[in-house]
Structure formats: C-alpha cells, structure tokens
XYZ file of C-alpha atoms in Angstrom:
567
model
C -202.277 76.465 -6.633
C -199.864 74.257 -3.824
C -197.463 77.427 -3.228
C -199.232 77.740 0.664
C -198.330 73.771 0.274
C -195.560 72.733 2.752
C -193.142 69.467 1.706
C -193.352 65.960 3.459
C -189.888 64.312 4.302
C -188.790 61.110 5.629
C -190.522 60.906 9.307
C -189.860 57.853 11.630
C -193.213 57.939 14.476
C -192.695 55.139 17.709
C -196.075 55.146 19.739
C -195.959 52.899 22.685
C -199.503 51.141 23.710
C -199.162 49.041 27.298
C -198.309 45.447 28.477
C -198.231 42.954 25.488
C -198.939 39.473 25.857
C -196.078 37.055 25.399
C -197.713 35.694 22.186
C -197.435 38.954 20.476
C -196.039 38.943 16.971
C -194.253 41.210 14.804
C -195.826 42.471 12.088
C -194.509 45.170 9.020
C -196.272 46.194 6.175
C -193.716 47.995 3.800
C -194.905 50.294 0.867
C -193.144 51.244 -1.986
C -194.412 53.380 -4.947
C -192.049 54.704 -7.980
C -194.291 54.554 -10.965
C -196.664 57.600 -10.556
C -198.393 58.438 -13.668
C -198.978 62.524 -13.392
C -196.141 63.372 -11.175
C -192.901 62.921 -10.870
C -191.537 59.209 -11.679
C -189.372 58.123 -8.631
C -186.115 56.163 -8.915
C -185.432 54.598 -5.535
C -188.490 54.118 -3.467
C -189.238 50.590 -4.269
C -185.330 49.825 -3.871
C -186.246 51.759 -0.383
C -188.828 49.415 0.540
C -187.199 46.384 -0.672
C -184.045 47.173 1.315
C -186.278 47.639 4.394
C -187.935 44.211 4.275
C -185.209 42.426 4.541
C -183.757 44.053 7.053
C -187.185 43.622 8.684
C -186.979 40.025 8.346
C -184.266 39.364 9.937
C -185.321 41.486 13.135
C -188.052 38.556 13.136
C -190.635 40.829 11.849
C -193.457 38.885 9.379
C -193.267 41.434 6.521
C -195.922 42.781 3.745
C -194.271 43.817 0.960
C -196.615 45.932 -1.350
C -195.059 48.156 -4.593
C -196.171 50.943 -6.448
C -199.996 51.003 -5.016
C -203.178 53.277 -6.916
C -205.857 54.361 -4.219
C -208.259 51.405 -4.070
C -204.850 48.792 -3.480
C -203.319 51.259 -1.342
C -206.432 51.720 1.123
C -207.386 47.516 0.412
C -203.551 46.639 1.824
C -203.688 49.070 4.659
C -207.410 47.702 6.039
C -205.899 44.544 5.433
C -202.901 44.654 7.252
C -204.974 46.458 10.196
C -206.956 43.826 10.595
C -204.000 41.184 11.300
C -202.975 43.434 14.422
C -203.683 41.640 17.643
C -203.139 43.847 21.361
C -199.537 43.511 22.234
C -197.882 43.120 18.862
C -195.388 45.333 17.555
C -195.762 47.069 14.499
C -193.657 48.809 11.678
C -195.739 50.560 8.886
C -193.016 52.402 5.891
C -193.877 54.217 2.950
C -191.716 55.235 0.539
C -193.283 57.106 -2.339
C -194.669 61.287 -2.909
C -196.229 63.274 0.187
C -197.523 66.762 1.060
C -198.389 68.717 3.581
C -201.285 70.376 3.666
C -203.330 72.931 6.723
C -200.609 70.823 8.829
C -201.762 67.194 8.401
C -199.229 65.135 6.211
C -200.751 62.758 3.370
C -199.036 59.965 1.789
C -199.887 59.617 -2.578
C -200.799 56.483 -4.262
C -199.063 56.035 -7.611
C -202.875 57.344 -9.597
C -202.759 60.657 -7.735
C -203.437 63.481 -10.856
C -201.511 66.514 -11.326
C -204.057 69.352 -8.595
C -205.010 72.158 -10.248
C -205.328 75.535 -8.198
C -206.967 75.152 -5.377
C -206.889 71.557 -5.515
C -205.641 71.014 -2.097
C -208.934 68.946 -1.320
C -209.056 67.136 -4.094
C -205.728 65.864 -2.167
C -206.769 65.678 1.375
C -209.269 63.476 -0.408
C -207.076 61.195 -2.349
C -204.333 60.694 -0.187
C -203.958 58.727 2.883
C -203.516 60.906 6.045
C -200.264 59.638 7.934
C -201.586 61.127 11.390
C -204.915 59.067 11.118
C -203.126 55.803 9.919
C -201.199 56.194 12.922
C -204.140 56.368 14.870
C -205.789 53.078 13.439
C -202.891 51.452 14.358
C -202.538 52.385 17.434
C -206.601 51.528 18.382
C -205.623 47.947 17.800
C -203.843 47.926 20.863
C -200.277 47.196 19.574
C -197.229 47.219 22.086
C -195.545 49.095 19.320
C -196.115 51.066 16.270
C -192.971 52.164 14.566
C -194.026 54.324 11.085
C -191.445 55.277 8.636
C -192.853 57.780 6.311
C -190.168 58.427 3.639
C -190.895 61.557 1.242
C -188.670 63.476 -0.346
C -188.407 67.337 -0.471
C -188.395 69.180 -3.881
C -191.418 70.062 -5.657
C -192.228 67.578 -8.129
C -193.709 70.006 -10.688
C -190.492 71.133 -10.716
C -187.521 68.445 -10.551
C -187.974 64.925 -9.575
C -188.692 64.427 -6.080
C -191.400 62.911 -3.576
C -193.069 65.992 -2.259
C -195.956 67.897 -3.565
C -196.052 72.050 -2.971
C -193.693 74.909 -3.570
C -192.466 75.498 -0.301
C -189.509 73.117 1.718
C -190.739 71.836 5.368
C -192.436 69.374 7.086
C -196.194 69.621 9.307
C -195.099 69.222 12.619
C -196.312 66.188 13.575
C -197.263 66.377 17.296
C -198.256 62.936 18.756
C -198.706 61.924 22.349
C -196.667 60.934 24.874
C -194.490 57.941 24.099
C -193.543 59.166 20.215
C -190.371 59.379 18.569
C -190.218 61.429 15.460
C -186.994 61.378 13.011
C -187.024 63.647 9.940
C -185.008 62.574 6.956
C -183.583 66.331 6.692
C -184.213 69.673 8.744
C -186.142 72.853 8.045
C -185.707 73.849 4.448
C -183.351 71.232 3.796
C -183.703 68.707 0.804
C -183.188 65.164 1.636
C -180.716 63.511 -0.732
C -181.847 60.519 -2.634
C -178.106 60.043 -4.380
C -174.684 61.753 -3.964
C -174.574 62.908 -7.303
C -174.774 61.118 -10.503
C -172.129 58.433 -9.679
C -173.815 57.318 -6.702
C -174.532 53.925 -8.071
C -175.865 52.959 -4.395
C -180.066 51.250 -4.689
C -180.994 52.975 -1.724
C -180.973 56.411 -0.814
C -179.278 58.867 1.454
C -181.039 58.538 4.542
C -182.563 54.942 3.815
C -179.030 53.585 3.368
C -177.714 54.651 6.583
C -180.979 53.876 8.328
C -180.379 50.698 7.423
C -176.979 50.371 8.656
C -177.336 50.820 11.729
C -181.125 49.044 12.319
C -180.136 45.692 13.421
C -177.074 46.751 15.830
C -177.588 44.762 19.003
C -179.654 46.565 21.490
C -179.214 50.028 19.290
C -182.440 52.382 20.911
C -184.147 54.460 18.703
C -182.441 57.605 20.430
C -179.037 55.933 19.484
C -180.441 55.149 15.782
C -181.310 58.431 15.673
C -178.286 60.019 16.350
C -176.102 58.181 14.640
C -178.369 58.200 11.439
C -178.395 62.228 11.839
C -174.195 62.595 11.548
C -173.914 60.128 8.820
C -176.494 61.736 7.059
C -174.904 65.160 7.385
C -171.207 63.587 6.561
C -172.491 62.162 3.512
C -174.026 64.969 2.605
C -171.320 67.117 2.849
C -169.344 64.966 0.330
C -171.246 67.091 -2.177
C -171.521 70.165 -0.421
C -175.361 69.785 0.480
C -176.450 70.531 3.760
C -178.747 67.578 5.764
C -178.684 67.236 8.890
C -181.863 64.720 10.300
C -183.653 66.367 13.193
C -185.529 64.275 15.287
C -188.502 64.753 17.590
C -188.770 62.623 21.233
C -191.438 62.189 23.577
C -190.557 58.141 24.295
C -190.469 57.825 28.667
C -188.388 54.885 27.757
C -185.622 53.443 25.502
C -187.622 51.754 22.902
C -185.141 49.115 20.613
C -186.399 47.042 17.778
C -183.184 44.754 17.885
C -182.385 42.430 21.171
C -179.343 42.975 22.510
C -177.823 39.510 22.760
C -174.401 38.266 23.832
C -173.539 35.098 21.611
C -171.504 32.009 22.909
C -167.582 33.209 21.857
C -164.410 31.727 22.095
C -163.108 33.372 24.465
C -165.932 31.393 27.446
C -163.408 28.783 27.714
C -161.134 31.305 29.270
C -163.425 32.623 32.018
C -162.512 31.324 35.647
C -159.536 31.380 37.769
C -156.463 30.202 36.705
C -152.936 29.716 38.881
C -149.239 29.237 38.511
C -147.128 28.554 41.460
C -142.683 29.717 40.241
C -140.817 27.315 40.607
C -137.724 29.587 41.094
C -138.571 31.876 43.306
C -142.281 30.004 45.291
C -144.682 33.285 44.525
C -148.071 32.179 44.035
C -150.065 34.028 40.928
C -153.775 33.977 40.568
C -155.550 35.162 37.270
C -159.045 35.551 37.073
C -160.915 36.428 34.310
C -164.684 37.148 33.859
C -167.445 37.990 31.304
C -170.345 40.473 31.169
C -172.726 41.306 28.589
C -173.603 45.130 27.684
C -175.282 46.073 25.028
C -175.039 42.940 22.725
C -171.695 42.801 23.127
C -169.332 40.311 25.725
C -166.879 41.628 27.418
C -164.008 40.049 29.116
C -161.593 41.492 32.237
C -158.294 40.310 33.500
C -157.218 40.461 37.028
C -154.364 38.967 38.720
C -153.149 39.037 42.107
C -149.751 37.533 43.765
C -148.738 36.287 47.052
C -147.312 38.989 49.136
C -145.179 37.357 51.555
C -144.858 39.972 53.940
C -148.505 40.721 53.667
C -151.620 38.537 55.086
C -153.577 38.917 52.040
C -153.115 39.041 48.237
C -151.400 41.731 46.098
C -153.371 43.309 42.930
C -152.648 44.427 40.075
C -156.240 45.569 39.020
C -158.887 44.678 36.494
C -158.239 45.436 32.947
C -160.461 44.596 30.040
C -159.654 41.918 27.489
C -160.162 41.640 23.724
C -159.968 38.025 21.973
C -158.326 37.634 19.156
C -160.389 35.102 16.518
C -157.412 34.419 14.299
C -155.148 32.885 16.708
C -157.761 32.166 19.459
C -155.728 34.467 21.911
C -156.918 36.514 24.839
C -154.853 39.588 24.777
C -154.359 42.039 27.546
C -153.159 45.483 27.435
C -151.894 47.450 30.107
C -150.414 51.112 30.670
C -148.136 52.315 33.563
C -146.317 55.763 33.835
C -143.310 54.411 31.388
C -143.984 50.757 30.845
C -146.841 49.116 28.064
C -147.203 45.276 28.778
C -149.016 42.964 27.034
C -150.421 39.483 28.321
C -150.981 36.964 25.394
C -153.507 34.307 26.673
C -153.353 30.780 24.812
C -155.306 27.963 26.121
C -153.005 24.599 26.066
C -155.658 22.013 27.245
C -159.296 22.214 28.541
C -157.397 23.349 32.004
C -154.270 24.595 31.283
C -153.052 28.209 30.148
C -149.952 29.352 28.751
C -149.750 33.403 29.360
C -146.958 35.033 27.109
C -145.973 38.668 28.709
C -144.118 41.280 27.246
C -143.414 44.839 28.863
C -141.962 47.757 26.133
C -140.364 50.838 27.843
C -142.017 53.928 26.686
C -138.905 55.620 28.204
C -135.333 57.244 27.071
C -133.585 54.730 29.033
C -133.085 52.624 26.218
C -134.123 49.778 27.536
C -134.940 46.380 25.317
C -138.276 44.930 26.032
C -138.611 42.157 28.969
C -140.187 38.770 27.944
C -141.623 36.161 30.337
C -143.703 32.933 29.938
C -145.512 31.311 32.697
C -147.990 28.071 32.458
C -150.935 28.560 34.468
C -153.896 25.460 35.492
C -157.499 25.872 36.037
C -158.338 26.271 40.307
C -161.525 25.877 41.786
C -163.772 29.091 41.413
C -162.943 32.014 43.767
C -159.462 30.145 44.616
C -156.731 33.134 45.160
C -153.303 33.560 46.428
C -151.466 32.745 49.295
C -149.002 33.322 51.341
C -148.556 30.244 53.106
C -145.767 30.314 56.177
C -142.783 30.230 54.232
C -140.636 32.611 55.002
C -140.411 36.203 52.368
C -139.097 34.880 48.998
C -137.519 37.304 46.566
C -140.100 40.052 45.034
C -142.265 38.624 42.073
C -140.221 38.558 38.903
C -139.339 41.960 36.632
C -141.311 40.837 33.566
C -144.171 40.854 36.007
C -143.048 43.581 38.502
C -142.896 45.949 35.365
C -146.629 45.115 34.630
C -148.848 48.307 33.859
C -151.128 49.577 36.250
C -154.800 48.346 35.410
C -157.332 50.047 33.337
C -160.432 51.380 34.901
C -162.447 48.435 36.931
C -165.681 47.035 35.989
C -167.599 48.280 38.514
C -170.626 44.979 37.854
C -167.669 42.597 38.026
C -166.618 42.052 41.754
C -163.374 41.885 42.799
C -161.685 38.192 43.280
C -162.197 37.625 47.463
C -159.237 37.450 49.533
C -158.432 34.695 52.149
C -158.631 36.524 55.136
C -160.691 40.236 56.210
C -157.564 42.295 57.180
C -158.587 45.870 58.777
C -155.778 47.590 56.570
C -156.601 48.205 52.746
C -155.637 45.754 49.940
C -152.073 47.106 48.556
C -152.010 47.449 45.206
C -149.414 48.744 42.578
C -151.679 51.304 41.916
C -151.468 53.125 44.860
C -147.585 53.805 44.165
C -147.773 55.076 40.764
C -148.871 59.200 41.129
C -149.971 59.291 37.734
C -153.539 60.910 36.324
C -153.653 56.938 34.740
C -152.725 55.451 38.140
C -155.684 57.383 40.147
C -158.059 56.632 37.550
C -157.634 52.701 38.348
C -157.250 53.355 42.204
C -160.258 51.754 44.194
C -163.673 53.034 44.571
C -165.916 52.540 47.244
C -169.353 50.366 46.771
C -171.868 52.318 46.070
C -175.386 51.723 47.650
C -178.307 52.298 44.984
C -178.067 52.861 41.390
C -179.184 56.496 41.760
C -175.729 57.888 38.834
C -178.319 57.700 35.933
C -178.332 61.366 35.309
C -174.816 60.425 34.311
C -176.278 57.949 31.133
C -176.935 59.257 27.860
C -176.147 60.878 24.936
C -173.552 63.656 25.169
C -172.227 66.046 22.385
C -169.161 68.938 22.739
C -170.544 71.802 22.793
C -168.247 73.180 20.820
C -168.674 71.965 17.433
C -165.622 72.969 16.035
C -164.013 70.973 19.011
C -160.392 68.756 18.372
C -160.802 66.637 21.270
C -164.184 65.143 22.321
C -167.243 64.990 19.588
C -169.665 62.760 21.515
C -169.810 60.422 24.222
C -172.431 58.065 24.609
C -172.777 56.501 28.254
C -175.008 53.482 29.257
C -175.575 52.117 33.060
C -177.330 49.278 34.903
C -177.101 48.472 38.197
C -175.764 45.331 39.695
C -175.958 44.488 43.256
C -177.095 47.596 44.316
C -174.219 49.639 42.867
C -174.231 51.462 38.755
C -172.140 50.154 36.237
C -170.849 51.911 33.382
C -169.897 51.355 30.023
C -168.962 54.435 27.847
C -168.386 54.875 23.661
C -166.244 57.860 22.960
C -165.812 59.567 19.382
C -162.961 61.290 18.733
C -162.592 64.885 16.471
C -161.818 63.145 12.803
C -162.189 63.870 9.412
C -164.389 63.474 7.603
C -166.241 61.652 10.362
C -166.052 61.468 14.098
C -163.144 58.303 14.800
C -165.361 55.529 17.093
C -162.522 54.664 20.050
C -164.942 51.941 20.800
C -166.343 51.192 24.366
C -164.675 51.218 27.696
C -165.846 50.891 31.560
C -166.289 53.875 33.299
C -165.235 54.100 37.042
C -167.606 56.550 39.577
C -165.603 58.023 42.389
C -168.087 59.006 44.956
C -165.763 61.531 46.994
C -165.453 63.842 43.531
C -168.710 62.395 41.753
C -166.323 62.108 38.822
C -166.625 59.433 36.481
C -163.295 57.806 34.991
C -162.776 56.230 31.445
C -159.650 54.937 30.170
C -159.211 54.432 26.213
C -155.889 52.377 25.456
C -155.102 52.032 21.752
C -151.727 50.641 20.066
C -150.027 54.307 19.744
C -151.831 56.367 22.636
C -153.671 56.117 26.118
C -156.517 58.613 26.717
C -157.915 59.086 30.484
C -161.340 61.151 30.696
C -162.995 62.793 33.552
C -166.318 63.437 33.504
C -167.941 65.701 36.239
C -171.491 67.398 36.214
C -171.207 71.230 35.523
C -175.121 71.833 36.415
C -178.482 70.913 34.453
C -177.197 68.766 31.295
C -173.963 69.682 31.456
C -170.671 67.719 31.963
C -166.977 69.033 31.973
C -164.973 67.003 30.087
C -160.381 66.536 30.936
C -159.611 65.009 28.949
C -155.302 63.751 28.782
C -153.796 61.848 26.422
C -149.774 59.914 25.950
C -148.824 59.087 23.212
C -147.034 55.682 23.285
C -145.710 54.932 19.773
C -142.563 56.595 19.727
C -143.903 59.461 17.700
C -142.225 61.860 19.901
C -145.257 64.122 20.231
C -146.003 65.626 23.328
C -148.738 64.428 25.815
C -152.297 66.280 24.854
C -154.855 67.535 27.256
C -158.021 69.567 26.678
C -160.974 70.760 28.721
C -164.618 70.510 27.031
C -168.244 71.057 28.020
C -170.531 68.320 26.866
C -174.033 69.040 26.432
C -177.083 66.287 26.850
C -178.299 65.365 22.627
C -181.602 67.043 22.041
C -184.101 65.025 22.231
C-alpha cells in the first residue's frame, strides 16, 4: 500500500548555471495532463498549462505546449526538448498533472499510470518521471537558467479528486544546490486549492491564477513573486475558510527575474528639464526643474523649484517632491504637505516650450481660511539654468499662493539637486529648515554619501506582529548612483481582507541617525516612516500619520518591529 507515501504539491525550482552567451534563447516546454485513465480525472491542469504558455510567450519565451502525455510521449517530449538546450539559454520546464513522493524523491505521472497495488511503490519509481533527475538533465546542458514549475495537487486520489498519489499530506524536501529557489503551492499538511468552492467559475486554479498575475510585472524577482504569490494565496484561501499559505525554499546568491524591468517612453518626457517664469509684479525669478528615473520598470518623475532670494547670494528651495502624470488630461500633478497647508501644482504643457503651472494651497487648519489660487506661465531654459538674484535691490517676498507651498516630500537621493550660481560657505536656506515638524525633518537635507555600502537596508520586510494595524510589509529596493544608495520603498498597509498597496515612494538615509525616511502622501492622509536597524534582521518601524481630509480624526502613530521575509 502508498500510506508511507508522502503528497507532491506545486514546487517552483530556479538553478542558475554561469555566463550565457548573448545568443542565448528562451526556451519552455509546458506539460499538461487531465485525462488519466486509473486515477483520478483532473479538471484544471491543462487550463494550468495553457494559461502558462501564454504568459510564457509574451516574456519572449519559445514555448512547447504538450497535453495530457502517456509514458512513451511524455519521456519522447522531454528528450526532445533537452536536446534543443544550447549553454546559456534560459529555461522553464511546468507540469501540471498527478505526483508522489516516494523514499524522498518526487515523481511526476503520465496520464497511463495504473492504479499501484500494495507495495507498488516501484512499480512507480519506475513509471514516473523523477523531477530531481529532470532537473539535473537540464541543468548538464549548461543553461543560464532553469526555472521548473512542478504543479501537483495534495489529496489522495484514491480518495477525492486530486493530483497526488499516497495517504499522507507533504511534500519530499527537495534539497538542490546552491543557486535554487523552491516555492510550494501550499505548506506542511496543507491542501492546495484548485477552486474556491463550487462557484469558482475561474479556468485556472488557486495558486496557478495568482502565479500568473503577478509573472510578467516589470522587473518582479522571484523572491518578490514569491511573496506576493504566498499572501494572495492565503487571502484567497481564507475566503472559504481553508488554510494555504505557499512556503518557499531559497538558496539563489542573486535576484533572479524572468521579466525585464523596462521604463517605456510616457507622456510625461516632454515635461523633463528646467523651466522658468520671471513676475511681472513683483521681479522674483522661479526655476522648476523636473527629472525622470527609472526603478523597477516603472518612471518616475520629481519636481523641484527654487526662487530668487534677494537678500541671499544663491537660490531658495523648496525641495524635491515626486510627480504623478495624469493620462486623461495629460497633466503633471504635484502634491505637497506642510504642517497646516496641502498644495497642489497642476502642470499643463502650452507649446513644445512653454508651461502653464496651476497652484492651489487648502488649509488643513481651523482658521477657516478659503483656499489660495495662483497661475503662473513658465518657458523652457537651457539645462541646469537656475535662479537669480541679479542686483536689483530686495523686492517684496515671493507671492502667498507660493509662500504657502508645502514643504517637499522626501528627496530622490539618485536625482541631484539643481546647481546653484555661486559656492557660498553658508548652507542653502530652505523652507524646510523653518517648519519643526516630524514631515519637515524628514525632507531636510542629507549629506552625500560615499559608497553604496546601506544594502543591508534592501529587502523584504514583514511586522512581526501579525496581528499588527499599522505596517504589514515593506519591501525596499536600492542601487547606487554616483557613489551614493538610492532608495525606493513599497509599503502595505493593515487592510481587510488584504494588505492596502500605498504604492512606492523614495526613501531618504540620514547618515548622523542611520535612519531611513519615507513619506506616503495620499488624498485624505500623509504617513512619515522611520526605519532604523534594531540588530541582525531587524528594523524598528515609527511610524506617524495626519489625516488631511477633514475627517476630524486624530493624528495616528505606532511603533513596529519588522523582521527580514524568510527566505
């Protein structure tokens, strides 16, 4: 009998080989099987498969689609496939179908595999196709890559339908060599889902589906895909009061991505250089300057602007804040938080050099005050052009609408700040400096930093605490740029029933305090987080947070301890 027998589930395997050539190709061979004729019928593995390829395809991969295989196609399509792998390619092998584990090696079942009888455990060794070995044939071709996705289910298919084979729930450890990443479609003695209950009309299943999802994402690493695979899993899951929650297995030295992460021409280019508007009221000189970077797959726009200060010899700043476009309207939009004042700079592009900028402050107050309004037209200037003062004698101070604008959010740290005209010994002034706010000494400045040694910073980072109402996760990615780190950071806040993405900000390192500064600004609230290391993989989280939509609820501040993901 199978009852010693322990249950395949869905494994993902990433081996790494060395240096590819730059003619390497990308090559998938996707398996599906559904019609087995002495177990178990399954529903969704060839809808598995299916769904796979595609998304395969489009990653650029050349894709072998082969359903419901007996032995002799099964071990025909694998030689085959083997023998089209060249040093330096990368490779994705997926089955979808029945497998066992058996003495700790984990076999994958063509559709002909009979019904064992006791004892019969070699009569399976012998019939099925030994995921560790296959693996290992793929990897003595010399590929750059080998990325296996062994989907198997986890009920006994004697029993209910399923795609495992034994009596028993659990996986054989897989234990593969440095350079392996191993994701499991459930954890120990879990069942992985293939439907949320009967009216779960969805091809795909469970863990496939959300696989899927998240796959092609721009630059997404397998660590990432992991991860965010694993919670979705689990929420779903939940729905129907089942338990699943992916674990994963990493031994990768590296941060291995199947998808590039590329930033696309946008919009929003046209806006990128420095722009300036000399009033005609009152003389003072304005400079805007806006810039783009690329993290991640995804561009990213800042705003800074900086006046004349007459009775200063060099430029006055109001900081770097990021900028979102806005494709309906074409619109660069700038938001902006001080310690009562929200202001908004609306960005519209009136010729191939020439800028209209639309700016509205709202008092956050009780002083009742109605919102100030201002309109300025600014032209293009030549690149790294800034702000004068000029001899004229002190004018009047800039005008309210812009006097009232909000202190910056955090700096980009890779972007560098627009020059000045003249090396003074004294410090830039900026309006940050007289705002004594938490928000105002996040966006204070910070001193360069020489060598990107912050990486212990990067990562993924989970509260500890997992019934936590602040904090769930932060994930934090740096690169270094001119000898200093820059980083960008993706918080998720405590929401149910799934952790609320606030979306990605830059993070700010002050190297007095080693403390690393993030600002979230959303329409009703403005969140600042400080991030310190607490020793080993530890961070302590402060998180403080204003709410800015009138609600009337009080400001909200939490500490947390944020642990590094397992790996």
């Amino acid at each position: 009998m199978l009852q010693h027998l322990k249950l395949g589930f869905g494994v993902l395997v990433l081996l790494c080989a060395l240096a590819s050539p730059a003619s390497a190709a990308r090559l998938a061979l996707v398996i599906g099987n559904d019609d087995y004729v002495s177990v178990t019928r399954l529903e969704r593995a060839v809808a598995d498969s299916q769904a796979l390829r595609t998304a395969l395809e489009k990653l650029g991969f050349n894709v072998t689609l082969a359903d419901n295989l007996d032995f002799k196609a099964m071990t025909r399509t694998i030689a085959e496939f083997e023998a089209k792998i060249a040093p330096g390619d990368e490779v994705v092998f997926e089955f979808s179908g029945h497998g066992v584990a058996i003495d700790g090696r984990n076999y994958l079942l063509p559709v002909d595999v009979e019904q064992p009888q006791a004892g019969g455990e070699a009569e399976i060794k012998s019939f099925g196709r030994d995921a560790g070995q296959l693996v290992d044939d793929l990897r003595a071709k010399g590929p750059k890559l080998v990325f296996a996705i062994l989907d198997a289910c986890r009920d006994n298919p004697f029993q209910s339908a399923s795609r495992s084979i034994g009596s028993s729930r659990g996986l054989a450890r897989m234990d593969p060599d440095p350079g392996a990443f191993i994701l499991f479609s459930a954890g120990p003695g879990e069942e992985a889902l293939d439907r949320l209950g009967t009216g779960d009309k969805e091809a795909t299943s469970v863990f496939t589906r959300v696989l899927l999802k998240y796959l092609d994402m721009p630059g997404i690493t397998l660590q990432k895909l992991a991860k965010l695979t694993q919670g979705e899993v689990s929420r779903l899951a939940g729905t129907v009061g089942h338990t699943q929650f992916p674990d994963y297995f990493d031994r990768t030295v590296d941060e291995p991505s199947l998808s590039v992460a590329v930033c696309t021409a946008s919009p929003a280019n046209a806006y990128v250089g420095t722009w300036g508007n000399t009033d005609p009221q009152s003389g003072v000189d304005r400079t805007i300057v806006i810039r783009q970077s690329c993290q991640s797959g995804r561009t990213l726009y800042t705003f800074e602007e900086s006046w004349a200060c007459r009775q200063q010899q060099q430029p006055c700043h109001l900081g770097t804040r990021p900028a979102r476009l806005i494709e309906k309207t074409g619109e660069l939009v700038v938001d902006g938080v001080m310690k009562d004042t929200i202001t908004t700079f609306k960005l519209k592009l009136s010729g191939p050099d020439a800028m209209k900028v639309d700016i509205v402050s709202v008092f956050t107050d009780d002083s009742g005050r109605d919102p100030r309004k201002a309109s300025h037209d600014y032209v293009r200037r030549p690149e790294g052009a800034v702000a004068t003062a000029g001899p004229a004698p002190a004018p009047a101070p800039p005008t309210p609408s812009v006097a009232a604008a909000p202190v910056s959010a955090p700096p980009v740290p890779s972007v560098p700040a627009a020059p000045v005209s003249a090396p003074q010994p004294a410090p830039t002034p900026r309006l940050a400096d007289a705002v004594q706010t938490p928000a105002a000494q996040v966006a204070t400045a910070v001193a360069p930093v020489v060598g990107c040694d912050r990486s212990h910073l990067a990562g993924l980072w989970r509260n500890a605490d997992p019934h936590a109402r602040s904090i769930v996760r932060l994930l934090i990615t740096s690169q270094c740029d001119g000898g200093r780190p820059s980083y960008s950071v993706e918080a998720w806040g405590a929401c149910r029933p799934v952790a609320c993405d606030w979306g990605m900000a830059p993070g700010v390192y002050d190297v007095p305090s080693g403390q690393l500064n993030i600002r979230h600004v959303s329409p009703f609230a403005v969140s600042t987080l400080n991030l310190r290391p607490a020793g080993g993989d530890a961070l302590d989280l402060t998180r403080s947070t204003v709410f800015v939509d009138r609600s009337g609820r009080s400001p909200f501040s939490s500490d947390d301890v944020l642990v590094r993901a397992a790996n």
